[in-house]
mmCIF file of C-alpha atoms in Angstrom:
data_model
loop_
_atom_site.group_PDB
_atom_site.id
_atom_site.type_symbol
_atom_site.label_atom_id
_atom_site.label_comp_id
_atom_site.label_asym_id
_atom_site.label_seq_id
_atom_site.Cartn_x
_atom_site.Cartn_y
_atom_site.Cartn_z
ATOM 1 C CA MET A 421 109.292 108.468 90.717
ATOM 2 C CA THR A 422 106.631 108.709 87.445
ATOM 3 C CA LYS A 423 103.632 110.579 87.505
ATOM 4 C CA SER A 424 101.335 107.138 87.928
ATOM 5 C CA GLU A 425 103.338 105.975 90.652
ATOM 6 C CA MET A 426 102.869 109.181 92.429
ATOM 7 C CA ALA A 427 99.804 108.695 92.046
ATOM 8 C CA ILE A 428 99.235 104.938 93.677
ATOM 9 C CA MET A 429 101.125 106.348 96.420
ATOM 10 C CA GLU A 430 98.895 109.187 97.161
ATOM 11 C CA ILE A 431 96.101 106.524 97.162
ATOM 12 C CA LEU A 432 97.951 104.501 99.879
ATOM 13 C CA TRP A 433 98.479 107.273 101.817
ATOM 14 C CA GLU A 434 95.278 108.584 102.184
ATOM 15 C CA GLU A 435 93.614 105.659 102.185
ATOM 16 C CA GLY A 436 96.333 104.393 105.337
ATOM 17 C CA LYS A 437 95.524 101.030 105.110
ATOM 18 C CA GLY A 438 96.864 97.797 102.594
ATOM 19 C CA LEU A 439 95.231 97.863 99.496
ATOM 20 C CA THR A 440 95.009 95.199 96.536
ATOM 21 C CA ALA A 441 95.763 96.294 93.146
ATOM 22 C CA THR A 442 92.314 96.145 91.949
ATOM 23 C CA GLU A 443 91.246 98.365 95.004
ATOM 24 C CA ILE A 444 93.771 100.589 93.975
ATOM 25 C CA VAL A 445 92.814 100.600 90.668
ATOM 26 C CA ASN A 446 88.719 101.348 91.836
ATOM 27 C CA ILE A 447 89.828 104.175 94.193
ATOM 28 C CA ALA A 448 91.453 106.243 91.658
ATOM 29 C CA GLY A 449 88.493 105.069 89.532
ATOM 30 C CA GLU A 450 88.586 107.566 86.366
ATOM 31 C CA LYS A 451 91.138 110.164 87.845
ATOM 32 C CA LYS A 452 93.985 107.881 86.834
ATOM 33 C CA THR A 453 96.841 108.562 84.159
ATOM 34 C CA TRP A 454 97.709 104.285 83.952
ATOM 35 C CA LYS A 455 95.849 101.651 82.348
ATOM 36 C CA ASP A 456 94.056 99.019 84.779
ATOM 37 C CA SER A 457 96.359 96.469 82.896
ATOM 38 C CA SER A 458 99.276 98.698 83.819
ATOM 39 C CA ILE A 459 98.877 98.382 87.441
ATOM 40 C CA HIS A 460 100.865 95.663 88.313
ATOM 41 C CA LEU A 461 103.708 96.724 86.602
ATOM 42 C CA LEU A 462 103.362 100.250 88.576
ATOM 43 C CA ILE A 463 103.291 98.401 91.926
ATOM 44 C CA ASN A 464 106.451 95.678 90.836
ATOM 45 C CA LYS A 465 108.086 99.109 90.353
ATOM 46 C CA LEU A 466 107.311 100.681 93.485
ATOM 47 C CA LEU A 467 108.151 97.736 94.898
ATOM 48 C CA ASP A 468 111.741 97.781 93.341
ATOM 49 C CA LYS A 469 112.143 101.259 94.268
ATOM 50 C CA GLY A 470 111.334 100.562 98.221
ATOM 51 C CA VAL A 471 108.589 102.759 98.633
ATOM 52 C CA ILE A 472 106.063 100.041 99.376
ATOM 53 C CA GLU A 473 105.856 96.915 100.604
ATOM 54 C CA VAL A 474 103.609 93.403 100.908
ATOM 55 C CA VAL A 475 101.414 93.791 104.151
ATOM 56 C CA GLY A 476 99.344 90.860 104.047
ATOM 57 C CA PHE A 477 97.009 88.953 101.605
ATOM 58 C CA ARG A 478 93.214 89.677 100.740
ATOM 59 C CA LYS A 479 91.125 86.906 99.903
ATOM 60 C CA THR A 480 89.525 87.529 96.375
ATOM 61 C CA MET A 481 87.092 85.331 94.789
ATOM 62 C CA LYS A 482 88.660 82.499 94.817
ATOM 63 C CA ASN A 483 92.817 83.586 95.021
ATOM 64 C CA TYR A 484 94.302 85.911 97.263
ATOM 65 C CA ALA A 485 95.758 89.033 96.803
ATOM 66 C CA ARG A 486 98.677 90.952 98.036
ATOM 67 C CA THR A 487 98.159 94.119 99.961
ATOM 68 C CA PHE A 488 100.602 96.852 99.437
ATOM 69 C CA PHE A 489 101.637 99.418 102.261
ATOM 70 C CA PRO A 490 104.103 102.210 101.946
ATOM 71 C CA VAL A 491 107.176 102.360 103.528
ATOM 72 C CA ASP A 492 107.096 105.859 104.690
ATOM 73 C CA SER A 493 104.507 108.324 106.009
ATOM 74 C CA LYS A 494 104.121 110.846 102.838
ATOM 75 C CA GLN A 495 105.565 113.302 105.350
ATOM 76 C CA LYS A 496 108.945 111.584 105.455
ATOM 77 C CA TYR A 497 109.002 110.275 101.513
ATOM 78 C CA ILE A 498 109.339 113.981 101.066
ATOM 79 C CA VAL A 499 111.204 115.151 103.416
ATOM 80 C CA ASN A 500 113.751 112.477 101.992
ATOM 81 C CA GLN A 501 113.437 113.290 98.288
ATOM 82 C CA ILE A 502 114.307 117.060 99.159
ATOM 83 C CA THR A 503 117.356 116.353 102.292
ATOM 84 C CA ASP A 504 118.823 112.989 100.265
ATOM 85 C CA GLY A 505 122.606 113.927 99.649
ATOM 86 C CA MET A 506 122.358 117.339 101.029
ATOM 87 C CA SER A 507 125.122 118.070 103.390
ATOM 88 C CA GLU A 508 124.811 119.307 106.835
ATOM 89 C CA GLU A 509 125.407 123.150 105.787
ATOM 90 C CA GLU A 510 123.037 122.572 103.213
ATOM 91 C CA ARG A 511 120.165 121.166 105.677
ATOM 92 C CA LYS A 512 121.151 124.253 107.937
ATOM 93 C CA LYS A 513 120.028 126.557 105.056
ATOM 94 C CA LEU A 514 116.723 124.630 104.350
ATOM 95 C CA TYR A 515 115.412 125.091 108.044
ATOM 96 C CA GLU A 516 117.025 128.452 108.216
ATOM 97 C CA TYR A 517 115.097 129.522 104.935
ATOM 98 C CA LEU A 518 111.871 127.348 106.380
ATOM 99 C CA ILE A 519 111.558 129.340 109.623
ATOM 100 C CA GLY A 520 112.527 132.765 108.156
ATOM 101 C CA GLU A 521 109.914 132.243 105.680
ATOM 102 C CA GLU A 522 106.973 131.509 108.235
ATOM 103 C CA LYS A 523 104.986 134.795 109.477
ATOM 104 C CA LYS A 524 102.449 133.375 111.911
ATOM 105 C CA LEU A 525 103.711 134.026 115.216
ATOM 106 C CA GLU A 526 101.053 130.763 116.245
ATOM 107 C CA MET A 527 102.766 128.207 114.009
ATOM 108 C CA ILE A 528 106.601 129.907 115.507
ATOM 109 C CA LYS A 529 105.778 128.933 118.379
ATOM 110 C CA TYR A 530 104.241 125.172 117.237
ATOM 111 C CA ILE A 531 108.326 125.422 115.649
ATOM 112 C CA GLN A 532 109.687 126.251 119.039
ATOM 113 C CA ASN A 533 107.718 123.648 120.904
ATOM 114 C CA LEU A 534 108.862 120.937 118.629
ATOM 115 C CA LEU A 535 112.419 122.012 119.013
ATOM 116 C CA THR A 536 112.232 122.100 122.499
ATOM 117 C CA LYS A 537 110.706 118.540 122.752
ATOM 118 C CA ARG A 538 113.776 117.236 120.514
ATOM 119 C CA LYS A 539 116.467 118.603 122.066
ATOM 120 C CA GLU A 540 114.843 116.939 125.712
ATOM 121 C CA LYS A 541 115.061 113.614 123.531
ATOM 122 C CA CYS A 542 118.122 113.923 122.107
ATOM 123 C CA THR A 543 119.851 114.911 125.660
ATOM 124 C CA GLU A 544 118.065 111.912 127.014
ATOM 125 C CA ILE A 545 119.346 109.869 124.337
ATOM 126 C CA HIS A 546 123.462 111.293 124.625
ATOM 127 C CA ASN A 547 122.956 111.112 128.590
ATOM 128 C CA ILE A 548 122.521 107.492 128.678
#
């Protein structure tokens, strides 16, 4: 994903609701790295990549504008980018590294609680 595309994604994730192209440009303001006229091209690229979708329409003056929203949460997108194409062995090493680097006992307890809940959920699914 390009820097400009990622900036648009960040806006959509932060706002947490469907936005029109004009709203994205306005929110980006002076921080944006693209020209206002490029927004539709960038949005179409994001649609083609399957990372955003049209979630509705909003009346703007005399016309209706499409509203866009990310397909996945930011966390899911990042995890998918990291793990896509990884083997099970490589994912095991990644989990081992992430957990092994954690130094705060409170966070380790939090992770342990998440794993316990996940194990219970998997047990329910497989015992049906």
